[in-house]
Coordinates of C-alpha atoms in Angstrom, one line a residue:
X1 CA 118.6 67.1 111.9
X2 CA 118.3 67.9 115.5
X3 CA 117.8 71.6 115.5
X4 CA 116.8 73.4 118.6
X5 CA 115.6 76.4 116.6
X6 CA 112.7 76.6 114.1
X7 CA 109.9 78.8 113.0
X8 CA 109.2 79.6 116.6
X9 CA 112.5 81.5 116.7
X10 CA 111.8 85.2 117.2
X11 CA 112.9 88.0 114.9
X12 CA 115.5 89.5 117.3
X13 CA 118.1 87.2 115.6
X14 CA 116.8 88.2 112.2
X15 CA 117.0 91.8 113.1
X16 CA 120.7 91.3 114.2
X17 CA 121.5 89.6 110.9
X18 CA 119.9 92.4 109.0
X19 CA 121.8 95.0 111.0
X20 CA 125.1 93.3 110.2
X21 CA 124.1 93.1 106.5
X22 CA 123.3 96.8 106.5
X23 CA 126.5 97.9 108.3
X24 CA 128.4 100.4 106.2
X25 CA 125.4 101.1 103.9
X26 CA 124.3 104.7 103.3
X27 CA 121.3 106.1 105.1
X28 CA 118.0 106.1 103.1
X29 CA 114.7 108.0 103.4
X30 CA 113.0 108.7 106.7
X31 CA 116.0 107.5 108.7
X32 CA 116.4 104.0 107.2
X33 CA 119.6 102.5 106.0
X34 CA 119.7 101.7 102.3
X35 CA 120.5 98.0 101.7
X36 CA 121.7 98.7 98.2
X37 CA 123.2 95.7 96.5
X38 CA 125.9 93.3 97.6
X39 CA 128.8 92.7 95.3
X40 CA 128.5 89.7 93.1
X41 CA 129.9 86.4 94.4
X42 CA 133.3 85.9 92.6
X43 CA 133.0 83.4 89.8
X44 CA 134.4 79.9 90.3
X45 CA 137.4 78.9 88.1
X46 CA 136.0 78.7 84.6
X47 CA 136.9 75.1 83.9
X48 CA 134.9 72.0 83.0
X49 CA 133.4 69.8 85.6
X50 CA 136.2 68.2 87.5
X51 CA 137.1 64.6 86.7
X52 CA 135.9 62.5 89.8
X53 CA 138.7 60.0 89.1
X54 CA 141.3 62.7 89.6
X55 CA 139.6 64.9 92.2
X56 CA 138.8 62.0 94.6
X57 CA 136.1 62.0 97.2
X58 CA 134.9 65.6 97.5
X59 CA 134.7 67.3 100.9
X60 CA 131.2 66.9 102.2
X61 CA 130.8 70.5 103.2
X62 CA 127.8 70.8 105.5
X63 CA 126.7 67.2 104.9
X64 CA 125.2 65.1 107.7
X65 CA 126.2 61.5 108.3
X66 CA 122.9 59.5 108.7
X67 CA 124.6 57.1 111.1
X68 CA 124.6 60.1 113.5
X69 CA 121.4 61.7 112.4
X70 CA 119.1 60.0 109.8
X71 CA 116.3 62.5 110.0
X72 CA 115.8 66.0 108.4
X73 CA 112.7 67.8 109.7
X74 CA 111.3 71.2 108.8
X75 CA 108.1 73.2 108.5
X76 CA 106.8 73.6 105.0
X77 CA 107.0 77.0 103.3
X78 CA 105.4 78.4 100.1
X79 CA 107.0 81.9 100.1
X80 CA 108.4 83.2 96.8
X81 CA 109.6 86.7 97.9
X82 CA 113.3 85.8 97.8
X83 CA 113.2 85.0 94.1
X84 CA 111.3 88.1 92.9
X85 CA 113.5 90.3 95.1
X86 CA 116.5 88.8 93.3
X87 CA 114.8 89.3 89.9
X88 CA 114.1 92.9 90.7
X89 CA 117.7 93.5 91.8
X90 CA 119.3 91.9 88.7
X91 CA 116.9 93.7 86.4
X92 CA 118.1 97.0 87.8
X93 CA 121.8 96.0 87.5
X94 CA 122.5 94.9 91.1
X95 CA 122.7 91.9 93.4
X96 CA 120.7 91.0 96.5
X97 CA 122.5 90.4 99.8
X98 CA 123.4 86.7 100.1
X99 CA 121.4 86.7 103.4
X100 CA 118.3 87.3 101.4
X101 CA 118.7 84.3 99.2
X102 CA 116.5 81.4 100.3
X103 CA 116.7 78.5 97.9
X104 CA 113.2 77.1 98.7
X105 CA 111.6 80.5 97.8
X106 CA 113.4 80.6 94.4
X107 CA 112.1 77.1 93.6
X108 CA 108.6 77.8 94.9
X109 CA 108.1 80.5 92.3
X110 CA 108.3 78.0 89.4
X111 CA 105.8 75.4 88.1
X112 CA 106.5 71.8 89.1
X113 CA 105.2 68.5 87.8
X114 CA 103.9 66.9 91.0
X115 CA 100.5 65.1 90.8
X116 CA 97.9 67.1 92.7
X117 CA 96.0 65.2 95.4
X118 CA 92.3 65.2 95.6
X119 CA 92.5 66.7 99.1
X120 CA 95.1 67.9 101.5
X121 CA 98.8 67.3 100.6
X122 CA 100.6 64.8 98.4
X123 CA 104.3 63.9 98.4
X124 CA 106.6 62.6 95.7
X125 CA 110.4 62.0 95.3
X126 CA 112.7 61.8 92.3
X127 CA 116.4 62.3 91.8
X128 CA 119.3 62.7 89.3
X129 CA 123.0 62.2 89.6
X130 CA 124.8 65.6 89.8
X131 CA 126.9 66.2 86.6
X132 CA 129.9 67.5 88.6
X133 CA 129.6 64.9 91.4
X134 CA 128.4 61.7 89.7
X135 CA 128.5 59.8 93.0
X136 CA 126.1 62.3 94.5
X137 CA 122.4 62.7 93.8
X138 CA 120.1 65.8 93.7
X139 CA 117.0 64.4 95.5
X140 CA 113.8 66.4 95.1
X141 CA 111.0 66.0 97.6
X142 CA 107.9 67.6 96.2
X143 CA 104.8 68.5 98.1
X144 CA 101.6 69.6 96.3
X145 CA 98.2 70.7 97.7
X146 CA 94.7 70.1 96.3
X147 CA 93.4 72.9 94.1
X148 CA 90.3 75.0 94.6
X149 CA 88.2 77.4 92.6
X150 CA 86.2 80.6 92.9
X151 CA 82.9 78.8 93.1
X152 CA 83.9 76.6 96.0
X153 CA 85.8 79.1 98.2
X154 CA 84.2 80.8 101.1
X155 CA 83.7 84.5 101.2
X156 CA 86.7 86.5 102.1
X157 CA 87.1 89.4 104.6
X158 CA 90.4 91.2 104.0
X159 CA 92.1 93.8 106.2
X160 CA 94.7 95.6 104.1
X161 CA 97.5 97.2 106.2
X162 CA 99.4 99.7 104.0
X163 CA 102.7 101.3 104.8
X164 CA 102.3 105.0 104.2
X165 CA 105.7 106.1 105.6
X166 CA 108.1 108.5 104.0
X167 CA 110.2 105.7 102.6
X168 CA 107.2 104.5 100.5
X169 CA 107.6 107.6 98.4
X170 CA 110.9 106.4 97.1
X171 CA 111.5 104.4 93.9
X172 CA 107.8 104.1 93.0
X173 CA 106.9 102.0 96.0
X174 CA 103.6 103.7 96.6
X175 CA 102.6 103.5 93.0
X176 CA 103.5 99.8 92.9
X177 CA 101.4 99.3 96.1
X178 CA 98.4 101.1 94.6
X179 CA 98.6 99.1 91.4
X180 CA 98.8 95.8 93.4
X181 CA 95.7 96.8 95.5
X182 CA 93.7 97.7 92.4
X183 CA 94.5 94.3 90.9
X184 CA 93.5 92.7 94.2
X185 CA 90.1 94.5 94.3
X186 CA 89.5 93.6 90.7
X187 CA 89.9 89.9 91.4
X188 CA 87.6 89.6 94.4
X189 CA 84.0 88.5 94.4
X190 CA 81.2 91.0 95.0
X191 CA 80.4 89.4 98.3
X192 CA 83.9 89.7 99.7
X193 CA 84.7 92.6 102.0
X194 CA 87.7 94.9 102.3
X195 CA 88.9 97.3 105.0
X196 CA 92.1 99.3 105.0
X197 CA 94.6 100.7 107.5
X198 CA 97.2 103.3 106.5
X199 CA 100.1 103.6 109.0
X200 CA 102.8 106.2 109.3
X201 CA 103.8 107.7 112.6
X202 CA 100.4 106.7 113.7
X203 CA 97.8 104.3 112.2
X204 CA 94.3 105.2 111.1
X205 CA 91.4 103.5 109.3
X206 CA 91.5 104.5 105.7
X207 CA 88.5 102.4 104.7
X208 CA 85.8 100.9 106.9
X209 CA 84.7 97.3 106.0
X210 CA 83.2 97.6 102.6
X211 CA 81.7 95.0 100.3
X212 CA 83.4 94.6 97.0
X213 CA 80.0 95.4 95.3
X214 CA 81.0 99.0 96.2
X215 CA 84.2 98.7 94.2
X216 CA 84.5 102.4 93.4
X217 CA 84.5 103.4 97.0
X218 CA 87.4 101.0 97.6
X219 CA 89.3 102.2 94.6
X220 CA 88.8 105.8 95.7
X221 CA 90.4 105.0 99.1
X222 CA 93.3 103.3 97.4
X223 CA 93.8 106.4 95.2
X224 CA 94.0 108.6 98.3
X225 CA 97.0 106.7 99.8
X226 CA 100.2 108.8 100.0
X227 CA 103.5 108.7 101.8
X228 CA 103.6 110.6 105.0
X229 CA 106.1 110.5 107.9
X230 CA 107.8 107.8 110.0
X231 CA 106.9 104.1 110.3
X232 CA 104.9 102.6 113.1
X233 CA 104.4 99.1 111.7
X234 CA 103.3 97.7 115.1
X235 CA 100.4 100.2 115.3
X236 CA 99.4 99.5 111.7
X237 CA 99.3 95.7 112.3
X238 CA 97.5 96.1 115.6
X239 CA 94.8 98.2 114.0
X240 CA 94.6 95.9 111.0
X241 CA 94.0 92.9 113.3
X242 CA 91.4 94.8 115.2
X243 CA 89.6 95.4 111.9
X244 CA 90.0 91.8 110.9
X245 CA 88.5 90.6 114.2
X246 CA 85.5 93.0 113.8
X247 CA 84.8 91.5 110.3
X248 CA 85.2 87.9 111.3
X249 CA 82.1 85.9 110.5
X250 CA 81.4 82.2 110.8
X251 CA 81.9 80.4 107.5
X252 CA 84.0 83.1 106.0
X253 CA 87.8 83.5 105.6
X254 CA 89.5 86.4 107.4
X255 CA 93.0 87.6 106.2
X256 CA 95.4 90.4 107.0
X257 CA 97.4 91.6 104.0
X258 CA 100.4 93.8 104.9
X259 CA 102.0 95.8 102.0
X260 CA 105.3 97.4 103.1
X261 CA 109.0 97.8 102.6
X262 CA 109.3 96.2 106.0
X263 CA 111.1 98.9 108.0
X264 CA 110.0 100.4 111.3
X265 CA 111.5 103.3 113.2
X266 CA 108.9 104.5 115.7
X267 CA 106.4 102.9 118.1
X268 CA 107.0 99.2 118.8
X269 CA 110.2 98.7 116.8
X270 CA 111.2 95.5 118.7
X271 CA 110.2 92.7 116.2
X272 CA 109.4 90.4 119.1
X273 CA 106.7 92.8 120.3
X274 CA 105.2 93.0 116.8
X275 CA 105.1 89.2 116.7
X276 CA 103.1 88.8 119.9
X277 CA 99.8 89.9 118.4
X278 CA 100.4 88.1 115.1
X279 CA 101.1 84.8 116.7
X280 CA 98.0 85.0 118.8
X281 CA 95.7 85.9 116.0
X282 CA 97.2 83.2 113.7
X283 CA 96.1 80.6 116.1
X284 CA 92.5 81.8 115.7
X285 CA 92.7 81.4 112.0
X286 CA 93.5 84.9 110.8
X287 CA 96.4 84.4 108.4
X288 CA 98.9 87.1 107.4
X289 CA 100.0 87.7 103.9
X290 CA 103.1 90.0 103.6
X291 CA 103.7 91.7 100.4
X292 CA 107.1 93.4 99.9
X293 CA 107.8 96.4 97.7
X294 CA 110.9 98.5 97.0
X295 CA 114.4 97.5 96.2
X296 CA 116.0 100.0 98.6
X297 CA 115.4 100.5 102.4
X298 CA 113.8 97.0 102.4
X299 CA 113.7 94.6 105.4
X300 CA 113.4 91.2 103.7
X301 CA 113.9 89.1 106.8
X302 CA 111.2 91.0 108.8
X303 CA 108.5 90.6 106.1
X304 CA 109.4 86.9 105.5
X305 CA 109.3 86.1 109.3
X306 CA 106.2 88.1 109.9
X307 CA 104.4 85.9 107.3
X308 CA 105.8 82.7 108.9
X309 CA 104.7 83.7 112.4
X310 CA 101.3 84.8 111.0
X311 CA 100.8 81.4 109.4
X312 CA 100.7 82.9 105.9
X313 CA 103.0 83.5 103.0
X314 CA 105.4 86.2 101.8
X315 CA 105.7 87.6 98.3
X316 CA 107.6 90.4 96.7
X317 CA 106.0 92.5 94.0
X318 CA 108.4 94.1 91.6
X319 CA 106.1 94.7 88.5
X320 CA 102.5 95.1 87.5
X321 CA 102.7 91.7 85.9
X322 CA 103.8 90.2 89.3
X323 CA 100.9 92.0 91.0
X324 CA 98.5 90.4 88.5
X325 CA 100.2 87.0 89.1
X326 CA 99.8 87.2 92.8
X327 CA 96.5 89.0 93.3
X328 CA 94.5 88.1 90.2
X329 CA 95.5 84.7 88.9
X330 CA 96.6 83.2 92.1
X331 CA 94.4 84.9 94.7
X332 CA 91.5 82.4 94.8
X333 CA 93.8 79.5 95.9
X334 CA 96.1 81.7 97.9
X335 CA 93.4 82.6 100.4
X336 CA 92.3 79.0 101.0
X337 CA 94.3 77.0 103.6
X338 CA 94.8 73.4 102.4
X339 CA 96.9 72.1 105.3
X340 CA 97.6 73.6 108.7
X341 CA 100.8 73.1 110.8
X342 CA 102.4 71.2 107.9
X343 CA 105.9 69.8 108.3
X344 CA 108.1 67.3 106.5
X345 CA 110.5 64.6 107.8
X346 CA 112.9 63.0 105.4
X347 CA 114.7 59.9 106.6
X348 CA 117.9 58.5 105.0
X349 CA 119.0 54.9 105.3
X350 CA 122.6 54.9 106.7
X351 CA 123.3 51.6 105.0
X352 CA 122.9 53.3 101.7
X353 CA 123.6 56.9 102.3
X354 CA 127.0 58.2 103.5
X355 CA 125.9 61.9 103.7
X356 CA 123.1 64.3 102.9
X357 CA 122.6 68.1 102.8
X358 CA 119.3 70.0 102.7
X359 CA 119.4 73.0 100.4
X360 CA 117.5 75.9 101.9
X361 CA 114.9 75.9 104.7
X362 CA 117.5 77.3 107.1
X363 CA 115.0 79.2 109.2
X364 CA 112.3 76.5 109.0
X365 CA 114.1 73.7 110.8
X366 CA 112.3 71.7 113.5
X367 CA 113.5 69.3 116.1
X368 CA 113.1 65.7 114.9
X369 CA 111.1 64.8 118.0
X370 CA 108.6 67.5 117.3
X371 CA 107.5 66.0 113.9
X372 CA 104.4 64.4 115.5
X373 CA 104.0 66.9 118.2
X374 CA 101.1 68.9 116.8
X375 CA 101.4 71.5 119.6
X376 CA 104.5 72.7 117.8
X377 CA 103.8 75.2 115.1
X378 CA 104.4 74.1 111.5
X379 CA 103.7 75.9 108.2
X380 CA 100.5 76.6 106.4
X381 CA 100.1 75.4 102.8
X382 CA 97.4 77.1 100.7
X383 CA 95.4 75.5 98.0
X384 CA 96.9 74.9 94.6
X385 CA 100.5 75.4 95.7
X386 CA 103.6 73.3 95.5
X387 CA 106.7 73.4 97.7
X388 CA 110.0 71.6 97.2
X389 CA 112.9 70.5 99.3
X390 CA 116.2 69.6 97.5
X391 CA 119.0 67.4 99.0
X392 CA 122.5 66.6 97.9
X393 CA 122.9 62.9 98.8
X394 CA 126.0 60.7 98.6
X395 CA 124.9 57.1 97.8
X396 CA 127.0 54.1 98.6
X397 CA 125.3 52.1 95.7
X398 CA 123.3 54.0 93.1
X399 CA 122.0 50.8 91.6
X400 CA 120.2 49.4 94.7
X401 CA 116.5 48.5 94.5
X402 CA 116.1 49.2 98.2
X403 CA 114.7 52.6 99.1
X404 CA 117.4 54.9 100.5
X405 CA 115.1 57.8 101.4
X406 CA 111.6 58.1 102.8
X407 CA 109.7 61.5 102.9
X408 CA 106.7 62.0 105.1
X409 CA 104.5 65.1 105.4
X410 CA 102.2 65.6 108.3
X411 CA 99.5 68.2 108.6
X412 CA 96.1 69.0 110.2
X413 CA 93.1 68.9 107.9
X414 CA 90.2 71.3 108.1
X415 CA 88.7 69.2 110.9
X416 CA 91.9 69.4 112.9
X417 CA 92.8 65.8 112.4
X418 CA 96.4 64.8 111.8
X419 CA 97.1 63.3 108.3
X420 CA 100.3 61.8 106.9
X421 CA 101.4 61.0 103.4
X422 CA 104.7 59.4 102.4
X423 CA 106.8 58.3 99.4
X424 CA 110.1 56.5 99.0
X425 CA 112.9 56.3 96.3
X426 CA 115.5 53.7 95.5
X427 CA 118.9 54.3 93.9
X428 CA 117.8 52.3 90.8
X429 CA 115.0 54.9 90.4
X430 CA 117.3 57.9 90.0
X431 CA 118.2 59.4 86.7
X432 CA 121.8 58.8 85.7
X433 CA 122.2 62.4 84.5
X434 CA 120.1 65.6 84.3
X435 CA 119.4 64.9 80.6
X436 CA 117.5 61.8 81.6
X437 CA 115.6 63.5 84.5
X438 CA 112.3 65.3 84.2
X439 CA 112.5 68.8 82.8
X440 CA 111.2 70.3 86.1
X441 CA 113.9 68.5 88.1
X442 CA 116.5 70.0 85.7
X443 CA 114.9 73.4 86.3
X444 CA 115.3 72.9 90.0
X445 CA 118.9 71.9 89.6
X446 CA 119.7 75.1 87.7
X447 CA 118.0 77.1 90.5
X448 CA 120.0 75.3 93.1
X449 CA 123.2 75.9 91.2
X450 CA 122.3 79.6 90.9
X451 CA 121.5 80.1 94.6
X452 CA 124.6 78.2 95.6
X453 CA 126.7 80.6 93.5
X454 CA 124.8 83.7 94.9
X455 CA 125.7 82.7 98.5
X456 CA 129.2 81.3 97.7
X457 CA 128.1 77.7 98.6
X458 CA 130.1 74.5 98.4
X459 CA 129.3 73.9 94.7
X460 CA 130.5 77.3 93.6
X461 CA 134.1 76.1 93.4
X462 CA 133.2 73.0 91.4
X463 CA 130.8 74.4 88.8
X464 CA 132.1 77.0 86.4
X465 CA 130.1 79.9 84.9
X466 CA 130.1 78.1 81.6
X467 CA 128.6 75.0 83.0
X468 CA 125.9 76.9 84.9
X469 CA 125.0 78.8 81.7
X470 CA 124.9 75.5 79.7
X471 CA 122.6 73.8 82.2
X472 CA 120.3 76.9 82.2
X473 CA 120.3 77.1 78.4
X474 CA 119.3 73.4 78.1
X475 CA 116.0 74.2 79.9
X476 CA 114.5 76.0 76.9
X477 CA 114.5 72.9 74.8
X478 CA 112.0 70.9 76.9
X479 CA 110.3 73.8 78.7
X480 CA 109.7 76.0 75.6
X481 CA 106.8 78.3 76.1
X482 CA 107.3 78.7 79.9
X483 CA 107.9 82.4 80.2
X484 CA 109.1 82.1 83.8
X485 CA 111.8 79.6 82.7
X486 CA 112.9 81.8 79.8
X487 CA 113.2 84.7 82.2
X488 CA 115.2 82.5 84.6
X489 CA 117.7 81.6 81.9
X490 CA 118.0 85.4 81.1
X491 CA 118.6 86.2 84.8
X492 CA 121.3 83.5 85.1
X493 CA 123.1 85.0 82.1
X494 CA 122.9 88.5 83.6
X495 CA 123.7 87.5 87.2
X496 CA 126.9 85.6 86.0
X497 CA 128.0 88.2 83.5

């Protein structure tokens, strides 16, 4: 896909999108507009899957003809914030704005079944015929990174940048933040170091760099955090990066962790200005992890794009259990970069494919010609993570033994060398139905059907509520014991009620 935009696109556009999404919403605390919840997407006609013999060739809404463009290129992404934001909204009886639904982040939240490489990144492809479009395949391109462990990771120096604005006093945001930070500190090694910035109208150092061996001093500083006045996010990030630079030591990892509801109303409120410093420091190896909290007065796009520009990742913490998942169980791998400037390019054979459509990755697109241009920024993939790209693909012959798709990932290893890994798939290697596919591919199909419905996508008029619920319910048979999948099924039921 020949996109001129990509992850280098600034946040001015995202800010405009957010302003449009917020239009008409009521004002929230310290001058921010309350996003509230969007209305649910109307259900499709509650009828069985259409008979392809009667419906004919479906309109290929948003599909690309590989004769005109055989390549789909995008930066890799391991964010999960969009899914947990959705989960929080549905749990509270609401719906997220469709603009906040990013399919890849929903899928990234769940376990996959890709083989883990010994080092760097690995890629694999599988597919299944779509039950409502038997002549179309759901193609899954899976990327996995090599795992790491606490014993092998370098020491970590973390600069915590905490939003202490008035809006953080709403809906338990500050309490959630403090619980997350306590969990974080409890998961660190004694030789790691923590510093903390608190920002409101101005920014100040709430904790000088302190070794985790002095855990009680760090916890005491966390306990003293409290909501104050307006929000000067730029000042907070600038001071946070200053602290990070002061702690930077050869052979250790340096990270900035921003915890916020993502809104800014004083100081440098232009998102482009905020990004200037982040982009510069990211190139020096200081990654930004953005942690979102709060279902109201929340700027999802800003936090997600800040993490992208900061070569990091974005999560949303809605419960103590999620804080534990992010900061305790997953912290060790989430600090270690497995691949730098990672991007994927998926090529479709025009002799075998009449159309394809990438699901998600809308703001991660790259120009095809930049795939092997390592001067163009890609995405960072951290150790022990997986990321997935789904495509709807129309095949001319689903029985062919010739590969119809080739997926290649390219990244820089820890020595700065370019590395590539590829996989291919033929039509004869595709499952003829979801019931014959791997359980994790079926899981991803359900997620894709859900996100399509949430945004009013092209499948929402072909897949009834009953069919979506049936596909979701089938997951519990083969993925019994996976609490995340059980919760997904429950959320599908509640979101479509």
